[in-house]
Coordinates of C-alpha atoms in Angstrom, one line a residue:
Chain A
M26 CA 0.0 0.0 0.0
K27 CA 1.6 3.3 -1.2
M28 CA 0.7 6.4 0.7
S29 CA 1.8 9.9 -0.2
K30 CA 4.0 12.1 1.9
I31 CA 1.0 14.4 2.6
T32 CA -1.1 11.5 4.0
K33 CA 1.8 10.4 6.2
L34 CA 2.3 13.9 7.4
I35 CA -1.4 14.2 8.2
L36 CA -1.3 10.9 10.1
A37 CA 1.8 12.0 12.1
A38 CA 0.1 15.4 12.9
L39 CA -3.1 13.6 14.0
V40 CA -1.1 11.2 16.3
L41 CA 0.7 14.1 17.9
I42 CA -2.4 16.3 18.4
T43 CA -4.4 13.4 19.7
A44 CA -1.6 12.3 22.2
A45 CA -1.1 15.9 23.4
A46 CA -4.8 16.6 23.7
A47 CA -5.5 13.3 25.5
A48 CA -2.5 13.9 27.9
L49 CA -3.7 17.4 28.7
Y50 CA -7.3 16.3 29.2
L51 CA -6.4 13.3 31.4
A52 CA -4.0 15.3 33.5
G53 CA -6.6 18.0 34.1
R54 CA -9.3 15.6 35.3
E55 CA -10.0 15.8 39.0
P56 CA -9.2 12.5 40.6
I57 CA -12.3 11.0 42.2
P58 CA -12.1 8.3 44.9
E59 CA -13.2 4.9 43.8
N60 CA -17.0 4.1 44.3
S61 CA -17.7 7.8 44.8
V62 CA -19.5 10.6 43.1
A63 CA -18.2 14.2 43.3
V64 CA -20.8 16.8 44.3
N65 CA -19.8 20.4 43.5
Y66 CA -21.7 22.9 45.6
D67 CA -21.0 26.5 46.5
G68 CA -17.4 26.3 45.3
E69 CA -16.6 23.1 47.3
T70 CA -16.4 19.5 46.2
H71 CA -18.0 16.9 48.4
Y72 CA -17.7 13.1 47.8
A73 CA -20.6 10.7 48.1
D74 CA -19.3 7.3 49.1
L75 CA -21.6 4.9 47.2
E76 CA -21.0 2.1 49.7
G77 CA -22.4 4.3 52.5
I78 CA -25.5 5.3 50.7
R79 CA -28.8 3.7 51.8
L80 CA -30.4 2.5 48.6
T81 CA -34.1 1.8 48.0
E82 CA -35.9 -0.2 45.4
I83 CA -36.7 1.7 42.3
H84 CA -39.6 0.6 40.0
G85 CA -41.0 2.4 37.0
E86 CA -41.1 2.7 33.3
R87 CA -39.1 4.9 30.9
I88 CA -39.3 5.5 27.1
N89 CA -36.2 4.9 25.1
G90 CA -34.9 6.6 21.9
K91 CA -37.0 4.2 19.8
G92 CA -40.2 5.1 21.7
E93 CA -40.4 1.8 23.4
V94 CA -41.5 1.6 27.0
K95 CA -38.9 -0.2 29.1
P96 CA -39.3 -1.3 32.8
V97 CA -36.8 0.1 35.3
D98 CA -36.2 -2.2 38.3
G99 CA -33.3 -2.1 40.7
M100 CA -31.8 -0.4 43.6
G101 CA -31.1 3.3 43.7
I102 CA -31.6 6.6 45.3
S103 CA -33.4 9.8 44.4
L104 CA -31.0 12.6 43.2
N105 CA -32.5 14.9 45.8
G106 CA -31.8 12.2 48.4
L107 CA -28.2 11.8 47.4
L108 CA -27.6 15.5 47.4
T109 CA -29.2 16.0 50.8
W110 CA -27.2 13.1 52.2
T111 CA -23.9 14.3 50.8
L112 CA -24.3 18.0 51.5
S113 CA -25.8 17.3 55.0
E114 CA -27.8 20.5 54.8
S115 CA -30.7 22.0 53.0
F116 CA -29.5 23.4 49.7
A117 CA -30.9 25.9 47.2
C118 CA -30.4 25.4 43.5
E119 CA -31.6 26.6 40.1
A120 CA -30.5 23.4 38.3
V121 CA -28.3 20.3 38.8
I122 CA -25.9 19.1 36.1
V123 CA -25.2 15.4 36.2
T124 CA -22.0 14.4 34.3
A125 CA -20.8 11.0 33.3
S126 CA -17.2 9.8 33.3
D127 CA -17.1 10.3 29.5
G128 CA -18.1 14.0 29.8
V129 CA -21.8 13.5 28.7
S130 CA -24.1 15.5 30.9
A131 CA -27.7 16.2 31.6
E132 CA -29.4 19.1 33.3
I133 CA -32.1 18.7 35.9
T134 CA -34.2 21.7 36.8
A135 CA -35.0 22.5 40.5
A136 CA -38.7 21.7 39.8
E137 CA -37.8 18.3 38.5
L138 CA -35.5 17.7 41.4
A139 CA -38.2 18.5 43.9
E140 CA -40.8 16.2 42.3
E141 CA -40.7 13.0 44.3
G142 CA -39.6 9.9 42.4
K143 CA -39.0 11.7 39.1
V144 CA -35.2 11.9 39.1
V145 CA -33.3 8.9 40.4
L146 CA -29.9 7.4 40.3
L147 CA -30.1 3.7 39.6
L148 CA -27.2 1.4 40.7
D149 CA -25.7 -0.6 37.9
E150 CA -25.1 -4.0 39.5
E151 CA -22.4 -4.9 37.0
D152 CA -19.9 -2.1 37.5
G153 CA -21.3 -0.5 40.7
S154 CA -21.8 2.9 39.0
L155 CA -24.9 5.0 39.0
Q156 CA -27.2 5.8 36.1
L157 CA -29.4 8.9 35.9
I158 CA -33.1 8.1 35.2
V159 CA -35.6 10.9 34.6
F160 CA -39.1 9.3 34.6
G161 CA -41.5 10.9 32.2
D162 CA -38.8 11.9 29.6
P163 CA -40.1 11.2 26.1
N164 CA -36.7 9.6 25.2
S165 CA -33.7 8.5 27.2
K166 CA -31.5 11.4 26.3
R167 CA -30.9 12.2 29.9
S168 CA -30.1 8.6 31.0
V169 CA -26.5 9.5 31.7
K170 CA -24.5 6.3 32.6
Q171 CA -21.5 6.1 34.9
V172 CA -22.4 9.2 36.8
E173 CA -19.2 10.8 38.1
T174 CA -19.9 14.4 39.0
I175 CA -23.0 16.3 40.1
T176 CA -22.8 20.1 40.0
V177 CA -25.4 22.1 42.0
R178 CA -26.0 25.5 40.5
Chain B
M855 CA -23.0 -3.9 -18.4
Q856 CA -26.2 -4.9 -16.6
G857 CA -24.2 -7.6 -14.8
T858 CA -21.6 -5.2 -13.7
K859 CA -24.3 -2.8 -12.3
L860 CA -26.0 -5.6 -10.5
R861 CA -22.8 -6.9 -9.0
K862 CA -21.9 -3.3 -8.0
M863 CA -25.2 -3.0 -6.2
I864 CA -24.8 -6.4 -4.5
F865 CA -21.3 -5.2 -3.3
W866 CA -22.7 -1.9 -2.0
A867 CA -25.5 -3.8 -0.2
L868 CA -22.9 -6.1 1.4
C869 CA -20.8 -3.2 2.5
C870 CA -23.9 -1.4 3.8
G871 CA -24.8 -4.4 6.0
L872 CA -21.2 -5.0 7.1
G873 CA -20.8 -1.3 8.0
L874 CA -24.0 -1.4 10.0
F875 CA -23.5 -4.6 12.0
C876 CA -19.7 -4.9 12.2
K877 CA -19.6 -1.9 14.5
R878 CA -20.8 -4.2 17.3
L879 CA -17.8 -6.5 16.7
V880 CA -15.3 -3.8 17.6
S881 CA -17.4 -2.2 20.3
P882 CA -16.0 -4.1 23.2
I883 CA -12.4 -3.2 22.4
A884 CA -13.4 0.3 21.4
N885 CA -15.2 0.8 24.7
V886 CA -12.0 -0.2 26.6
V887 CA -10.0 2.6 24.8
T888 CA -12.8 5.2 25.0
G889 CA -13.5 4.3 28.6
W890 CA -9.8 4.8 29.5
L891 CA -9.8 8.1 27.6
H892 CA -13.1 9.1 29.2
I893 CA -14.8 10.0 25.9
P894 CA -18.2 8.9 24.6
G895 CA -17.0 6.9 21.5
G896 CA -15.7 7.5 18.0
I897 CA -13.8 4.3 17.3
G898 CA -16.6 2.0 16.4
T899 CA -18.0 4.4 13.8
A900 CA -14.6 4.8 12.2
F901 CA -14.6 1.0 11.6
S902 CA -18.1 1.1 10.3
L903 CA -17.4 3.9 7.9
M904 CA -14.4 1.9 6.5
F905 CA -16.9 -0.3 4.6
L906 CA -18.4 2.8 2.8
A907 CA -14.9 3.9 1.9
L908 CA -14.1 0.4 0.7
A909 CA -17.2 0.4 -1.5
A910 CA -16.4 3.8 -2.9
S911 CA -12.9 2.7 -3.8
L912 CA -13.7 -0.7 -5.3
A913 CA -17.1 0.1 -6.9
P914 CA -17.0 3.8 -7.4
H915 CA -20.0 5.8 -8.4
R916 CA -21.1 9.4 -7.9
F917 CA -22.3 10.0 -4.3
C918 CA -21.6 6.3 -3.6
C919 CA -21.0 6.9 0.2
T920 CA -24.0 9.2 0.6
R921 CA -26.3 6.7 -1.2
M922 CA -25.0 3.9 1.0
A923 CA -25.4 6.1 4.1
V924 CA -29.0 6.7 3.2
V925 CA -29.6 3.0 2.8
Q926 CA -27.9 2.3 6.1
S927 CA -29.9 5.0 7.9
M928 CA -33.2 3.6 6.5
L929 CA -32.1 0.1 7.6
A930 CA -31.1 1.3 11.0
L931 CA -34.5 3.1 11.4
S932 CA -36.5 0.1 10.3
I933 CA -34.8 -2.3 12.7
G934 CA -34.7 0.2 15.5
M935 CA -30.9 0.7 15.7
V936 CA -31.3 4.4 16.3
G937 CA -29.2 4.7 19.4
S938 CA -29.3 7.9 21.4
M939 CA -29.8 10.1 18.3
G940 CA -33.4 8.9 18.0
V941 CA -35.2 10.1 14.8
L942 CA -32.2 12.3 14.0
S943 CA -30.0 9.2 13.5
P944 CA -30.1 9.5 9.7
L945 CA -28.0 12.6 10.0
G946 CA -25.4 10.6 11.8
Y947 CA -25.0 8.4 8.7
I948 CA -25.7 10.9 5.8
I949 CA -23.4 13.8 6.9
P950 CA -20.3 11.5 7.1
G951 CA -21.3 10.0 3.8
L952 CA -21.4 13.4 2.1
I953 CA -18.1 14.4 3.6
M954 CA -16.5 11.1 2.4
D955 CA -17.8 11.6 -1.1
G956 CA -16.4 15.1 -1.1
L957 CA -13.0 13.9 0.0
F958 CA -13.0 11.1 -2.5
A959 CA -13.8 13.5 -5.3
L960 CA -11.2 16.1 -4.1
G961 CA -8.6 13.3 -3.7
G962 CA -9.3 12.3 -7.3
R963 CA -8.8 15.9 -8.5
L964 CA -5.5 16.2 -6.6
G965 CA -4.3 12.9 -8.1
L966 CA -4.0 11.1 -4.8
S967 CA -3.8 7.3 -4.8
Q968 CA -6.7 5.1 -3.7
A969 CA -5.0 4.3 -0.5
D970 CA -4.6 8.0 0.3
R971 CA -8.2 8.7 -0.6
L972 CA -9.5 5.8 1.5
A973 CA -7.5 6.9 4.6
L974 CA -8.3 10.6 4.3
S975 CA -12.0 10.2 3.5
N976 CA -12.4 7.7 6.3
A977 CA -10.7 10.1 8.7
A978 CA -12.8 13.1 7.6
G979 CA -16.0 11.0 7.6
S980 CA -15.3 9.7 11.1
A981 CA -14.6 13.2 12.4
A982 CA -17.8 14.4 10.8
A983 CA -19.8 11.6 12.4
A984 CA -18.3 12.5 15.8
L985 CA -19.2 16.2 15.3
T986 CA -22.7 15.3 14.3
A987 CA -23.2 13.0 17.4
N988 CA -21.8 15.8 19.5
A989 CA -24.2 18.4 18.1
I990 CA -27.2 16.1 18.5
V991 CA -26.5 14.1 21.7
F992 CA -23.3 14.8 23.7
H993 CA -22.9 18.6 23.6
L994 CA -19.3 18.3 24.7
W995 CA -17.0 21.3 24.5
G996 CA -13.4 22.3 25.1
L997 CA -10.6 19.8 25.5
I998 CA -12.8 16.8 25.8
L999 CA -14.4 17.6 22.5
L1000 CA -11.0 18.0 20.9
V1001 CA -9.9 14.6 22.2
Y1002 CA -13.1 13.0 21.0
I1003 CA -12.8 14.5 17.5
C1004 CA -9.0 13.7 17.3
V1005 CA -9.6 10.1 18.4
A1006 CA -12.4 9.7 15.9
A1007 CA -10.3 11.2 13.1
L1008 CA -7.2 9.1 14.0
S1009 CA -9.1 5.9 14.3
G1010 CA -10.8 6.8 11.0
M1011 CA -7.4 7.2 9.4
L1012 CA -6.1 3.9 10.8
F1013 CA -9.2 2.0 9.7
G1014 CA -9.0 3.8 6.3
M1015 CA -5.4 2.5 6.0
L1016 CA -6.7 -1.0 6.8
G1017 CA -9.4 -0.4 4.2
G1018 CA -6.6 0.5 1.8
I1019 CA -4.9 -2.9 2.5
L1020 CA -8.2 -4.7 2.0
A1021 CA -8.9 -2.8 -1.2
E1022 CA -5.5 -3.7 -2.6
K1023 CA -6.1 -7.4 -1.9
L1024 CA -9.7 -7.4 -3.2
R1025 CA -9.1 -5.2 -6.3
P1026 CA -7.9 -8.0 -8.5
V1027 CA -11.1 -10.0 -7.7
I1028 CA -13.5 -7.1 -7.5
N1029 CA -12.9 -4.3 -9.9
Y1030 CA -16.1 -2.7 -11.0
S1031 CA -14.5 0.5 -12.1
S1032 CA -12.6 -0.8 -15.1
G1033 CA -14.4 -4.1 -15.7
K1034 CA -11.3 -6.2 -15.0
G1035 CA -13.0 -8.4 -12.5
D1036 CA -16.2 -8.6 -14.5
K1037 CA -16.6 -11.7 -16.5
T1038 CA -20.3 -11.7 -17.0

């Protein structure tokens, strides 16, 4: 397979840029203790130890991207419950941003957060991570998996 | 002539199917890499797009990649393989297809070899797919977006090079552009 010099140069440039960007990105990530979720509130970072959280049974239905209704069954905690437990105080917010380990995030409004049973974090029994479930969403766009950071605004 | 056209279409259909379903074959390995890099994907799509580039190289036709992308998107919609893009998932197939066709045409005008065109069009198509997915679903920005796009483009280029090797091996058997492999 013969490749021109231009293609080889583009490949070399891509390798260098990818390596540099990945190194910068990984070095800049806040280290989060294992089995924990970081909660950013009022300029401080708190850590919710997932092993210490009291989980309850979650049952419900959600609509996926194909419009199919899928049952949700498992152990989990409401987002509001996790925040109250972690922050150990009453907190005020306009919105909550839930971010996964891969950077994908979803925004939850204060009204949604206050609605009982609407926004929950479901425990993934395979890897022990949490998944955001917003009951009543017309699709699963906010079903963020492997929740890593929660930012209270 | 009719035989060549039919064989071309069969080859395109085969590549459409392979592109659509082979993504799942590389997903476990791709997920290890993307999980380590903390990005939402980009590698599996690069592998999937390789089959479009391969078809455009071995059975060239105007807007070959776009046409195949349209077929793939219709197939994906009909079997419910829409992923998190939902009803907008056809954009995730068609936009990369258009970019790949553009790169193939540009490469032809610049006199680049088939291997170059395969690698560059697959890289550009893969980056375009990542940008489309980001605009529709992920909404990433900053450094993480740069890493995501770079990984998609780099894996697109590497799979494009693999496609170039495959095309070189297959060209003596399948050559619809010059009729060498056509004995019907």
